[in-house]
Short mmCIF file of C-alpha atoms and ligand atoms in Angstrom, two decimals:
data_model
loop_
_atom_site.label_atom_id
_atom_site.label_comp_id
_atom_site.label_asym_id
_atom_site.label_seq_id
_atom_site.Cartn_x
_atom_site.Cartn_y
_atom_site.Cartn_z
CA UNK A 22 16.20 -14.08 -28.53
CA UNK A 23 19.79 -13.28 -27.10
CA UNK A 24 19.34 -10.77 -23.93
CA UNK A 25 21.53 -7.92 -25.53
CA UNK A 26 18.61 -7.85 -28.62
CA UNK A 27 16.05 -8.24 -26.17
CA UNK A 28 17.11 -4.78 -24.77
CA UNK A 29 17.94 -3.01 -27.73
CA UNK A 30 14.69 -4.29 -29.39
CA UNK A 31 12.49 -3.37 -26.48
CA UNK A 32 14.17 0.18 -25.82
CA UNK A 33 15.37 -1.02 -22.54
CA UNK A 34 18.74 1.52 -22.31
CA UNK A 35 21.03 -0.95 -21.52
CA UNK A 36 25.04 -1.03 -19.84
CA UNK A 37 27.68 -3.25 -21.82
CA UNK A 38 30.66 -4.15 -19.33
CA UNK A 39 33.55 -4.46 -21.32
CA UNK A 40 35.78 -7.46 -19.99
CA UNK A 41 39.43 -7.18 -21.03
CA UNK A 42 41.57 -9.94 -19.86
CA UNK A 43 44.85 -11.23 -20.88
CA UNK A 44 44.75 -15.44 -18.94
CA UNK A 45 41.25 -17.09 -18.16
CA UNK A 46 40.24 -15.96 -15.04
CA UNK A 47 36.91 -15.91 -12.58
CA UNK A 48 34.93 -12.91 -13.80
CA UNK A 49 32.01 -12.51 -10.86
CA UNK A 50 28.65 -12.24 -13.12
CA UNK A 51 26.63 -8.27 -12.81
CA UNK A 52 23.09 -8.19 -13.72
CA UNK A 53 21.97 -4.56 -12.84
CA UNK A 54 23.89 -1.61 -12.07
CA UNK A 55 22.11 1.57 -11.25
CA UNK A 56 19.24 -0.40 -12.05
CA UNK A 57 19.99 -0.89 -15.51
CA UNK A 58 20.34 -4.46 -17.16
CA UNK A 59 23.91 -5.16 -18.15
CA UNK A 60 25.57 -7.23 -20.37
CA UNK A 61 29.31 -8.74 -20.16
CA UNK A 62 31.47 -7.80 -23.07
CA UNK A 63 34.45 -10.30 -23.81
CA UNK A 64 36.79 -8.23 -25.73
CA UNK A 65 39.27 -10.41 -28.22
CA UNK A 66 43.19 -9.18 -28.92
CA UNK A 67 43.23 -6.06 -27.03
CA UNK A 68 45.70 -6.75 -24.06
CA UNK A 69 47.75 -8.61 -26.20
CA UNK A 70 47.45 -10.71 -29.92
CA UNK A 71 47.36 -13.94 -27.93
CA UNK A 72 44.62 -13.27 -25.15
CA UNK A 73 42.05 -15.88 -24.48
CA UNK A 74 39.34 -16.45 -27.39
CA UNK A 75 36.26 -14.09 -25.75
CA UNK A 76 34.26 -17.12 -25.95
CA UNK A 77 36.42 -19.24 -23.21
CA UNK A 78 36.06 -16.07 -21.45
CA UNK A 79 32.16 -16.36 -21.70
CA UNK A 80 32.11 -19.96 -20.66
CA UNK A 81 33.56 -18.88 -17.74
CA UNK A 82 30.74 -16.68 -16.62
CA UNK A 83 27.20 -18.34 -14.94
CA UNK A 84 24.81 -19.01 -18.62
CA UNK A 85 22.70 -17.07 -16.67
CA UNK A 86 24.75 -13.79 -17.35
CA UNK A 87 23.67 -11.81 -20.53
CA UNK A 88 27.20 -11.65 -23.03
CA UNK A 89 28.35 -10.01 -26.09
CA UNK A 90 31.62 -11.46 -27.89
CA UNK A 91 34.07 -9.15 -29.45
CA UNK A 92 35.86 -10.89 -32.84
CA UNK A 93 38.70 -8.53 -34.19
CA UNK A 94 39.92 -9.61 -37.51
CA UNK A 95 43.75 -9.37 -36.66
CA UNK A 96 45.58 -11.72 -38.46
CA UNK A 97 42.39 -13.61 -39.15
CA UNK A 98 40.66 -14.90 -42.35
CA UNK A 99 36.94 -15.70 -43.64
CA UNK A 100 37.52 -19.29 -41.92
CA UNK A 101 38.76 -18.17 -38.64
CA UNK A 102 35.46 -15.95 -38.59
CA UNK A 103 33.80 -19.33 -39.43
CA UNK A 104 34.78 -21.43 -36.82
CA UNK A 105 34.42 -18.35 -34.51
CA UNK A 106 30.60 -18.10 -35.54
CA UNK A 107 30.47 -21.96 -35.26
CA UNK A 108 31.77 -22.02 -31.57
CA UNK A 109 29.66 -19.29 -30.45
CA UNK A 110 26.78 -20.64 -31.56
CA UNK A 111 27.37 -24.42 -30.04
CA UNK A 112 27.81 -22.31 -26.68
CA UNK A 113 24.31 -21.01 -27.54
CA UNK A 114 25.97 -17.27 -27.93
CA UNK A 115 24.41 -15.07 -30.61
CA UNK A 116 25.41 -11.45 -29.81
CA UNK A 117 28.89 -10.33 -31.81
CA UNK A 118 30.46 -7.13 -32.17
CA UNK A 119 32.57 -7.33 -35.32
CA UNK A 120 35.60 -5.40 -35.49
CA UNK A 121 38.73 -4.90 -37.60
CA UNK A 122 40.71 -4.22 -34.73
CA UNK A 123 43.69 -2.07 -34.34
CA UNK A 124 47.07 -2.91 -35.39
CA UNK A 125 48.58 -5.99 -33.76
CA UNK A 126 51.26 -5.57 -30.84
CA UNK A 127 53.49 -7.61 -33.04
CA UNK A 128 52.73 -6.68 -36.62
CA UNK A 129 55.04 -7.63 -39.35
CA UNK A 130 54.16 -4.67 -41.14
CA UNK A 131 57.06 -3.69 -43.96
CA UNK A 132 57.83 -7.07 -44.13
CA UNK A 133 58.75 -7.34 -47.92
CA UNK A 134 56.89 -10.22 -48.88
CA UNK A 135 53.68 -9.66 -49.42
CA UNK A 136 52.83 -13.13 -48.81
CA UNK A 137 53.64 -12.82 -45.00
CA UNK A 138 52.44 -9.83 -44.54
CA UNK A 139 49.33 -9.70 -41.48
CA UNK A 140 46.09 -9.70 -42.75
CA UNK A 141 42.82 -8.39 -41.10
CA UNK A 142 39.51 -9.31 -41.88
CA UNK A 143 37.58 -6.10 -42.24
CA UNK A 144 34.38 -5.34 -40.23
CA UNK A 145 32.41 -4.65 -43.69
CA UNK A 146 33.40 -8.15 -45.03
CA UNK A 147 32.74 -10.03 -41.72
CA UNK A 148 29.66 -8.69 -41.37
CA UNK A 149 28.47 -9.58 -44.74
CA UNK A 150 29.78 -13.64 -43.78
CA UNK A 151 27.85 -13.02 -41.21
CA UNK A 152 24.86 -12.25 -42.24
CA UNK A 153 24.72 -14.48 -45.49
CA UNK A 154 26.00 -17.65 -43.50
CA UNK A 155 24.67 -17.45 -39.87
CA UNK A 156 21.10 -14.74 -40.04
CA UNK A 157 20.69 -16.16 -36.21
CA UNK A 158 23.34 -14.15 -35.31
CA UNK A 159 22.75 -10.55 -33.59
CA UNK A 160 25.65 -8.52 -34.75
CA UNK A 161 27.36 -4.96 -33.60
CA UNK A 162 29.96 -2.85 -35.53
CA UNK A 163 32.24 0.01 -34.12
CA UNK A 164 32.08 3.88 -35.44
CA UNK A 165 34.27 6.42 -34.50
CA UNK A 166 32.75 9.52 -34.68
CA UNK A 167 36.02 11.81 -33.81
CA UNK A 168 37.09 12.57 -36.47
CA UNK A 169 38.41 16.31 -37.25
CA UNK A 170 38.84 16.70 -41.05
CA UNK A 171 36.82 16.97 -43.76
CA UNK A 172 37.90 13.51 -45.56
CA UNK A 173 38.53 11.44 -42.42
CA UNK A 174 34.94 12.47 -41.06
CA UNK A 175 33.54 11.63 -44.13
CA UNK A 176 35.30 8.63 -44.88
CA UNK A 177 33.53 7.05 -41.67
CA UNK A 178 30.37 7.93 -42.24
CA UNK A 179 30.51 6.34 -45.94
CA UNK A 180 32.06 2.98 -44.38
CA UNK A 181 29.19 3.33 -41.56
CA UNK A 182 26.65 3.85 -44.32
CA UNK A 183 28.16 0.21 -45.83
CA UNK A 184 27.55 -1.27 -42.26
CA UNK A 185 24.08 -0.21 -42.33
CA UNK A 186 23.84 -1.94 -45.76
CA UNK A 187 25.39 -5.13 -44.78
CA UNK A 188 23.25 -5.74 -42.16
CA UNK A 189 24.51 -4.29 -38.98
CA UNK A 190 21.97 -4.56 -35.96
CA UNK A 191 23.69 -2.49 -33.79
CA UNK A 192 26.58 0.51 -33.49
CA UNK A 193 29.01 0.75 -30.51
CA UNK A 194 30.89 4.01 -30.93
CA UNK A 195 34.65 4.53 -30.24
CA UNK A 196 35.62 6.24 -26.91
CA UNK A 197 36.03 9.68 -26.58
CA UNK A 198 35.14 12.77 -24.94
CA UNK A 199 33.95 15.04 -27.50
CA UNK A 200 30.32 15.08 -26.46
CA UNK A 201 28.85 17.26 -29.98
CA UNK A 202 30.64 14.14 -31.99
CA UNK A 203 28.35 11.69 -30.67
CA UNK A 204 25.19 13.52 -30.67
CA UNK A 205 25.66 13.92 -34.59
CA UNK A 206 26.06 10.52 -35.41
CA UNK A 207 23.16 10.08 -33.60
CA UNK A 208 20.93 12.37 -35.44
CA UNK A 209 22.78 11.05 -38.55
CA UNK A 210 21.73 7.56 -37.82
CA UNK A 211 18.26 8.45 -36.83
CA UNK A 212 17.69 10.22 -40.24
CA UNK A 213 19.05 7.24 -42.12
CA UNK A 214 17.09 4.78 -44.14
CA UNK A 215 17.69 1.93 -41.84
CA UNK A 216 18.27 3.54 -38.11
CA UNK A 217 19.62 1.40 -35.43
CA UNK A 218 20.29 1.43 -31.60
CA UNK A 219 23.50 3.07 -30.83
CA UNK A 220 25.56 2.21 -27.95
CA UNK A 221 28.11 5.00 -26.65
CA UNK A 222 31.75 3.99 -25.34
CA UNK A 223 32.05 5.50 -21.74
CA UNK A 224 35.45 4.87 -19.83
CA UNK A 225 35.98 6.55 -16.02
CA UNK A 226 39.38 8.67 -17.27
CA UNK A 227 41.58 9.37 -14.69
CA UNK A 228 44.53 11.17 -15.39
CA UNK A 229 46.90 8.44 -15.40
CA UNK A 230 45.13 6.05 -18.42
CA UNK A 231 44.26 9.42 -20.54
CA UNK A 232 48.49 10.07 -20.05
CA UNK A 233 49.02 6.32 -21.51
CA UNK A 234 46.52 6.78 -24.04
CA UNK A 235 48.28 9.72 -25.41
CA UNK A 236 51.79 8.72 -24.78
CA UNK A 237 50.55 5.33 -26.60
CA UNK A 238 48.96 7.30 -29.08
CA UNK A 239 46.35 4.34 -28.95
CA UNK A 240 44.49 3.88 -32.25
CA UNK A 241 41.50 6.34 -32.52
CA UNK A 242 41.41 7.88 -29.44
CA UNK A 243 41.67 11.29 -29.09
CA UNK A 244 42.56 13.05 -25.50
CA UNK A 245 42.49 16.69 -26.22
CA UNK A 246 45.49 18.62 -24.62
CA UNK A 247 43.02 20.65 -22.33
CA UNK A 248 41.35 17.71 -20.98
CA UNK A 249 44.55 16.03 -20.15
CA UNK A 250 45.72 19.24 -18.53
CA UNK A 251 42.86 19.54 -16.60
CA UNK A 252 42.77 16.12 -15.79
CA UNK A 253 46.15 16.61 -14.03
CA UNK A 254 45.23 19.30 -12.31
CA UNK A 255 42.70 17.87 -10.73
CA UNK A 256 44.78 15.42 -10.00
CA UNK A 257 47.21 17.20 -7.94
CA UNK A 258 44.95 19.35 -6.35
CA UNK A 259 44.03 16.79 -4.27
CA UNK A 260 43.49 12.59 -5.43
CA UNK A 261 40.40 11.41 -3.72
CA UNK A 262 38.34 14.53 -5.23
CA UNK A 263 40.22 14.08 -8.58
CA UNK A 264 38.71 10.35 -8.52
CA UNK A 265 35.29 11.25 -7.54
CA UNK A 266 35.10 13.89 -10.33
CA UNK A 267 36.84 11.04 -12.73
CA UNK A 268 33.31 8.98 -11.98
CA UNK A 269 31.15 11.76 -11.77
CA UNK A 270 32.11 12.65 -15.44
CA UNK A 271 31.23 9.28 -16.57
CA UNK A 272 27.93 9.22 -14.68
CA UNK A 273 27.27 12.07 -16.47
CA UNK A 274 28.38 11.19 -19.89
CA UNK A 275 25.77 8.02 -19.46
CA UNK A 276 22.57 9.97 -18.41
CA UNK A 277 23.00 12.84 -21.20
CA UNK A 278 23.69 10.39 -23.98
CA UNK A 279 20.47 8.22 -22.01
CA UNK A 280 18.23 11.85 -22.72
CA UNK A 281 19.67 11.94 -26.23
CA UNK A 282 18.03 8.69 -26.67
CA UNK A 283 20.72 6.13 -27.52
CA UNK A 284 19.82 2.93 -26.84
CA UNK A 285 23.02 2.17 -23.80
CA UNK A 286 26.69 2.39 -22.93
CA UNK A 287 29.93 0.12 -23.46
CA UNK A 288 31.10 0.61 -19.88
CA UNK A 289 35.44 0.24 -20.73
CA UNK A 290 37.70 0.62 -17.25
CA UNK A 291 34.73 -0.67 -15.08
CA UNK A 292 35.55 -4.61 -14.90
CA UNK A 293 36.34 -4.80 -10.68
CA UNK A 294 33.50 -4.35 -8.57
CA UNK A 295 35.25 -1.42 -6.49
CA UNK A 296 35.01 0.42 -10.01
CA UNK A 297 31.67 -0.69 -10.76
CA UNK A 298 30.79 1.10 -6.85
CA UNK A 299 32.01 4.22 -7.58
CA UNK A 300 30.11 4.48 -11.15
CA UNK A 301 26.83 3.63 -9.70
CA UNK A 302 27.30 5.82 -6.63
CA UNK A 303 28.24 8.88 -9.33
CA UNK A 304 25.17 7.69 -11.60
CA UNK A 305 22.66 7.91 -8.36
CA UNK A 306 23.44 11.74 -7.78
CA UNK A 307 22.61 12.42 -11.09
CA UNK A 308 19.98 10.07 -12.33
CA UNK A 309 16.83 12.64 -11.69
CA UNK A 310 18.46 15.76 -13.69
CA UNK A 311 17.75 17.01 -16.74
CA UNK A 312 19.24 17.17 -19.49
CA UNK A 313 19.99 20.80 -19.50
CA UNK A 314 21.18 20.46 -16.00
CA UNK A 315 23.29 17.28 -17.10
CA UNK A 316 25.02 19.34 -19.78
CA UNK A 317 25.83 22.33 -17.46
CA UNK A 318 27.49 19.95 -14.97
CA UNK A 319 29.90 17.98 -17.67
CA UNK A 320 30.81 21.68 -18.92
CA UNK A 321 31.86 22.83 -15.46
CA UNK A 322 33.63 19.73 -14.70
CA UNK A 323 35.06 19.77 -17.73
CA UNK A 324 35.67 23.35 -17.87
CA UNK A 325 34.15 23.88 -21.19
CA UNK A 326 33.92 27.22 -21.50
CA UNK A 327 34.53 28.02 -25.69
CA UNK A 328 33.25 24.77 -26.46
CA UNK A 329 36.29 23.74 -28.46
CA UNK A 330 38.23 22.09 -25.62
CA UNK A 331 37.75 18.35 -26.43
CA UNK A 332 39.34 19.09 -30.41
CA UNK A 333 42.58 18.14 -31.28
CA UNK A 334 45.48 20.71 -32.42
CA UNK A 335 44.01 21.18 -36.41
CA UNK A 336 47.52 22.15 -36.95
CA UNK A 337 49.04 18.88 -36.26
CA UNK A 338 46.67 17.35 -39.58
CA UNK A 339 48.55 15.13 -41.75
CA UNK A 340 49.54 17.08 -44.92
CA UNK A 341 47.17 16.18 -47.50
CA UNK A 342 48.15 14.81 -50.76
CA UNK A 343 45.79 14.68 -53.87
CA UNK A 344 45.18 11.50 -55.85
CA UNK A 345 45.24 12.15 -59.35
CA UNK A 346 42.05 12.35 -61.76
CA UNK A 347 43.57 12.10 -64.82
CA UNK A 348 45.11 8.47 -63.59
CA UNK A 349 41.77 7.46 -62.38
CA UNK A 350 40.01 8.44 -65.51
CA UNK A 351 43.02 6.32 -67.73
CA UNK A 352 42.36 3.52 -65.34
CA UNK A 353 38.95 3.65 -65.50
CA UNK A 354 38.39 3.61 -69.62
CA UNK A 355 41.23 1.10 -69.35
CA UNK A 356 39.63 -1.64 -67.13
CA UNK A 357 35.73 -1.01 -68.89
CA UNK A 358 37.29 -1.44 -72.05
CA UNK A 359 39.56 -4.69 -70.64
CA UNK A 360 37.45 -6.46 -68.64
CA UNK A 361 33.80 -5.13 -68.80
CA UNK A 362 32.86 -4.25 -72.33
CA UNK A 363 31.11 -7.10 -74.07
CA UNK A 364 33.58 -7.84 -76.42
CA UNK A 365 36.25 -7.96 -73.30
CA UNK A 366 34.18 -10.87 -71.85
CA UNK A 367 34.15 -12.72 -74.67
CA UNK A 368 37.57 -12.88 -75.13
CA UNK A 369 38.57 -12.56 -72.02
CA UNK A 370 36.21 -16.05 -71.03
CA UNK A 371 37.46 -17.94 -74.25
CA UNK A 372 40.88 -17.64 -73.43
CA UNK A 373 41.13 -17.26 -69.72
CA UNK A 374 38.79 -20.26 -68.97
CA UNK A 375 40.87 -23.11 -70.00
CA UNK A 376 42.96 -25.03 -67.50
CA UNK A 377 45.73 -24.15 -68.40
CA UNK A 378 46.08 -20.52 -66.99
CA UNK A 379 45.23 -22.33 -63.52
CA UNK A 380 48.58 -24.20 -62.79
CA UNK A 381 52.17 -24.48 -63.71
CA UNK A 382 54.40 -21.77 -66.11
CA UNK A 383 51.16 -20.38 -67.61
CA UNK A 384 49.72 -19.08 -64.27
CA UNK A 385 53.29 -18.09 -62.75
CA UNK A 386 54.15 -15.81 -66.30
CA UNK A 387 50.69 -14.24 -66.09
CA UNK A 388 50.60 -13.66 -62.22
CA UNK A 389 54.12 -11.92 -63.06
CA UNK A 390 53.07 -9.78 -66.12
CA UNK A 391 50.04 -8.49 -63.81
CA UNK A 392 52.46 -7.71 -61.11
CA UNK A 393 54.82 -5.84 -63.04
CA UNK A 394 52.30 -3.57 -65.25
CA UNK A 395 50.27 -2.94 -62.08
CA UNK A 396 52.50 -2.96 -58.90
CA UNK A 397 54.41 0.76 -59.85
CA UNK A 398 50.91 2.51 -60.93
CA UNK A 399 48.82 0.99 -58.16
CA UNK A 400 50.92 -0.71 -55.91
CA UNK A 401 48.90 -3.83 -56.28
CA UNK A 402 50.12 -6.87 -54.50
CA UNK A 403 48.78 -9.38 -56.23
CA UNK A 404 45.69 -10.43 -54.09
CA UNK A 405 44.31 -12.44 -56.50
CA UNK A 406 40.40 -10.52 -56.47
CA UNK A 407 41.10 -6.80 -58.00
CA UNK A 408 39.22 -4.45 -57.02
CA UNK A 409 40.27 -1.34 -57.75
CA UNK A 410 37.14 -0.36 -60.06
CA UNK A 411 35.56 -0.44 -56.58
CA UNK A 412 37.83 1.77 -54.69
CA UNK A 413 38.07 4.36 -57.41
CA UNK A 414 41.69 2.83 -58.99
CA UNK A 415 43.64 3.69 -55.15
CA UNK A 416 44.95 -0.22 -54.15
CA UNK A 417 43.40 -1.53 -50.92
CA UNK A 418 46.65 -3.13 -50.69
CA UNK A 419 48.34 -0.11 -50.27
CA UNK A 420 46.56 0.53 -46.80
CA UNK A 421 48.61 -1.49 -43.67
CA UNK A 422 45.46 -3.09 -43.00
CA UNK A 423 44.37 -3.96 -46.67
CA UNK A 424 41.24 -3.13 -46.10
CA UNK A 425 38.87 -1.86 -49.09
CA UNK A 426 35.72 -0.76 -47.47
CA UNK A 427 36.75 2.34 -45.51
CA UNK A 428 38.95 3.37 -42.95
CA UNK A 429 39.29 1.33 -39.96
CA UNK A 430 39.09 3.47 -36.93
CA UNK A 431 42.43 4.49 -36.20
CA UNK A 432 43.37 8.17 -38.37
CA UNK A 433 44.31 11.11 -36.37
CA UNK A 434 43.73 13.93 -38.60
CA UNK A 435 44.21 12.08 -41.92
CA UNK A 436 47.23 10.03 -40.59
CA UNK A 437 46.95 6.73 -40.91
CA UNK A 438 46.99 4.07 -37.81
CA UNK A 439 50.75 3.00 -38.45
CA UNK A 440 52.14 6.92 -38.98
CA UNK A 441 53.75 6.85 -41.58
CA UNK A 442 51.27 7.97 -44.60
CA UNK A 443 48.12 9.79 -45.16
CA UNK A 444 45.12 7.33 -44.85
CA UNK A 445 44.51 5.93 -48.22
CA UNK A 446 40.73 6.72 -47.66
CA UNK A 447 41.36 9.99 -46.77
CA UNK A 448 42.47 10.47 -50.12
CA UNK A 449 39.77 8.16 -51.62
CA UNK A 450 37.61 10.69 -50.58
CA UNK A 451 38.82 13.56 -51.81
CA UNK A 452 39.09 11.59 -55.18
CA UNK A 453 35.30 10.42 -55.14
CA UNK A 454 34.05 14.24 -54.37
CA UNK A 455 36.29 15.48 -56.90
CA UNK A 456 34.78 13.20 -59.84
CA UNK A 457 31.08 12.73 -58.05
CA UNK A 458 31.66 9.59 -57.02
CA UNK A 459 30.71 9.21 -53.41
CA UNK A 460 28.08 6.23 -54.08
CA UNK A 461 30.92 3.69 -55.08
CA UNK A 462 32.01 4.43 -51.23
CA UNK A 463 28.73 4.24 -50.15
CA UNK A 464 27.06 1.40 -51.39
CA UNK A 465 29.85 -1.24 -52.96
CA UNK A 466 29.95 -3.88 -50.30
CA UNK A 467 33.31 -5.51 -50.78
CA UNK A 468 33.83 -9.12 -49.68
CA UNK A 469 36.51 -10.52 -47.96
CA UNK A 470 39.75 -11.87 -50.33
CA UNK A 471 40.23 -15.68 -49.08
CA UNK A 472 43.43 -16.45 -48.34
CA UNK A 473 43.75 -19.67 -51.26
CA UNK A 474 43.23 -16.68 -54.04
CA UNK A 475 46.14 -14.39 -53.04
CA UNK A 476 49.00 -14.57 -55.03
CA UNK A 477 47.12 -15.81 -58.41
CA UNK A 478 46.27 -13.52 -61.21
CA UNK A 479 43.31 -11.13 -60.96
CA UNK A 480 43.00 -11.34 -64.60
CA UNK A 481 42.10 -14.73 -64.64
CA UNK A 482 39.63 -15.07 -61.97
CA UNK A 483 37.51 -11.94 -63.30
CA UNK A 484 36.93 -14.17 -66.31
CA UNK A 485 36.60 -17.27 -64.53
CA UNK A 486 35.69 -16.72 -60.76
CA UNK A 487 36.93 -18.71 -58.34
CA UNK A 488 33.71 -20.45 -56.26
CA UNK A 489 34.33 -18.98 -52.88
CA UNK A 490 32.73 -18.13 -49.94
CA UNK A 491 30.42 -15.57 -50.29
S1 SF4 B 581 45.48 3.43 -44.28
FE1 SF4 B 581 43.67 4.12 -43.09
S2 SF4 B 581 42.42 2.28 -42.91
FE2 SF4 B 581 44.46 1.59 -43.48
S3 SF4 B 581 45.48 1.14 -41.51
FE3 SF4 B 581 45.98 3.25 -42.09
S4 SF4 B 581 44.40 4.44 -40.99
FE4 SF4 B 581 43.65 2.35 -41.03
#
């Protein structure tokens, strides 16, 4: 049993020390801190796209040192997860948080050919690899719980609700400060059907990385004006109080989500041990108190007073725009009638099965008829593995990331990761609500597309699938 499942099994709350690094370097190991077991996180692609594989970053550490990889799946396909899995295992590590990851430093998106466009692997999909083709494995997932609409709220607890499904053993939650967020995915989890430990993102913010964050508008994290306001203030007032108030926050943020009952903490900003000091030093002064007495602390040092503080500026919400019903009820008859109904699959088989669609004129002419009678309705790019019956007719393809399980974690009030459009699953939602189809977002588990299949017609793998992975 890998030490990080150990913990979480046995209710043994639990620090994760996140380790970003962009060149191989000695990491010093940390076994305890405040008297808690920790764990070293590698994290993969966050400094930069070509940082050190988290698992070179492991070897580096004593085997005697407890570790959980990070895999993002920038740029990355089924078989990059593969020989990830493959890798981790020879170096007898089984603990794997599996993330989509936020946009690449360098992405090519708008690039107009859809066949170099950057690809992600989506947490949903890896999982499901996971889980089908390596069960030894002890796998995470990410949720970010701050989320301030209606759709984009909603949207990530349907996707979580597909994580559950797939498999997920664990839940690391995004960073953030909004304290109310995390204790209702908590109670959302523990009245699920299949409850799991959840691990809370804790980062010491001083006022300098919450100015970056928001300057950087960096994916999913939201740094409400007050905080950063007060954060400055502090900061000016006078610096060596501002820093031990920057620690005591965190300290506090650890014990109250410790009485809430979440199973630990994903320590970020804590890798040098001068950092890892002051956090323990903060977490002594406050390790007897209660929770009400935690809770009255954060608000003063917070100055929390309405108890709004820590929301964004509503105002500033992407404007919504509504997906059409009558175009997903067309669509829907359309692709029953086409490709479901028993007389479609008869036909459909008899002519689509022969060799001939596969290579050569035939496949390039039918590839191009499916393009043009589906790329200006849908936007489809041609991926080779449609499923728009299971994303309620709105093209994964038309989402930077291509993913079709749910959002990744990166909105800010409906607006997608890369800025410049609503969230396609922000609008998804709204669609499913309107026609009562929330289940399809719930409970369709959508595999991975393998790179081989792009670029070949839809049409004639739903008739005669492709084997692939999964
Ligand atoms: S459309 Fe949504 S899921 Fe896709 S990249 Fe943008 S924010 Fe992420």
């Amino acid at each position: 049993m890998s030490a990080l499942s150990h913990y979480l099994q046995q209710q043994q709350f639990c620090l994760v020390l996140e380790q970003i690094v962009s060149k191989r370097t000695e990491l010093p190991p940390i076994s305890t801190l405040a008297g808690l077991p920790c764990v070293m996180a590698f994290a993969d692609r966050v400094h930069a796209d070509d940082d050190p594989s988290p698992i070179t970053l492991a070897q580096s550490v004593s085997p005697e040192q407890a570790k959980l990889l990070h895999f993002s799946g920038k740029a990355r396909d089924v078989k990059d997860l593969q020989q990830f899995v493959e890798q981790a295992k020879q170096q007898n590590l089984h603990d794997v948080l599996l993330l989509t990851g936020d946009k690449l430093k360098q992405h090519n998106f708008g690039h107009t050919d859809p066949r170099q466009r950057t690809r992600y692997l989506e947490s949903v999909s890896a999982l499901m690899w996971v889980k089908a083709h390596a069960p030894e494995m002890y796998c995470g997932v990410a949720f970010n719980p701050f989320k301030y609409t209606e759709s984009e709220e909603q949207a990530q607890y349907l996707k979580f609700e597909k994580k559950q499904r797939a498999g997920a053993d664990f839940v690391i939650t995004q960073l953030g400060y909004d304290l109310n967020k995390i204790l209702k995915f908590k109670q959302f989890v523990d009245a699920s059907a299949q409850p799991c430990p959840v691990l809370a993102c804790v980062m010491p913010l001083t006022y300098r990385r919450a100015k970056f964050m928001v300057k950087q508008q960096v994916a999913g994290i939201e740094i409400s004006r007050h905080l950063l306001q007060h954060l400055k203030a502090e900061l000016q007032e006078n610096a060596a109080w501002a820093e031990q108030r920057v620690y005591a926050r965190a300290a506090l943020q650890i014990w109250i989500y410790r009485h809430w009952g979440l199973a630990g903490i994903h320590v970020s900003g804590c890798q040098n041990p001068e950092q890892q000091a002051l956090l323990e030093q903060a977490m002594a002064q406050y390790q007897t108190w209660t929770l009400e007495q935690c809770l009255m602390e954060w608000n003063r040092l917070c100055k929390i007073v309405r108890g709004d503080e820590m929301q964004p500026d509503l105002s500033a919400a992407y404007p919504q725009r509504q997906a059409s019903v009558l175009k997903y009820q067309v669509l829907q008859v359309t692709h029953d009638w086409l490709f479901d109904s028993t007389l479609a699959q008869k036909i459909g088989r008899f002519v689509f099965q022969r060799q001939f669609w596969q290579q050569g004129l035939a496949a390039k002419s039918i590839l191009a008829v499916e393009h043009a009678s589906k790329h200006a309705v849908v936007g489809c790019e041609s991926c080779g593995q449609c499923r728009l019956a299971e994303t309620l007719y709105i093209c994964p393809e038309t989402c930077p990331k291509g993913l079709a399980n749910g959002p990744c974690g990166g909105t800010r009030l409906d607006r997608c990761e890369f800025a410049d459009r609503e969230c396609i699953h922000s609008q998804k939602y709204r669609l499913a609500k309107q026609v009562r189809q929330q289940d399809i977002l719930r409970y369709e588990l959508i595999p991975a597309v393998p790179v081989e299949i792009r670029q070949t017609s839809s049409w004639v793998n739903w008739f005669n699938p492709k084997v692939i992975d999964f």
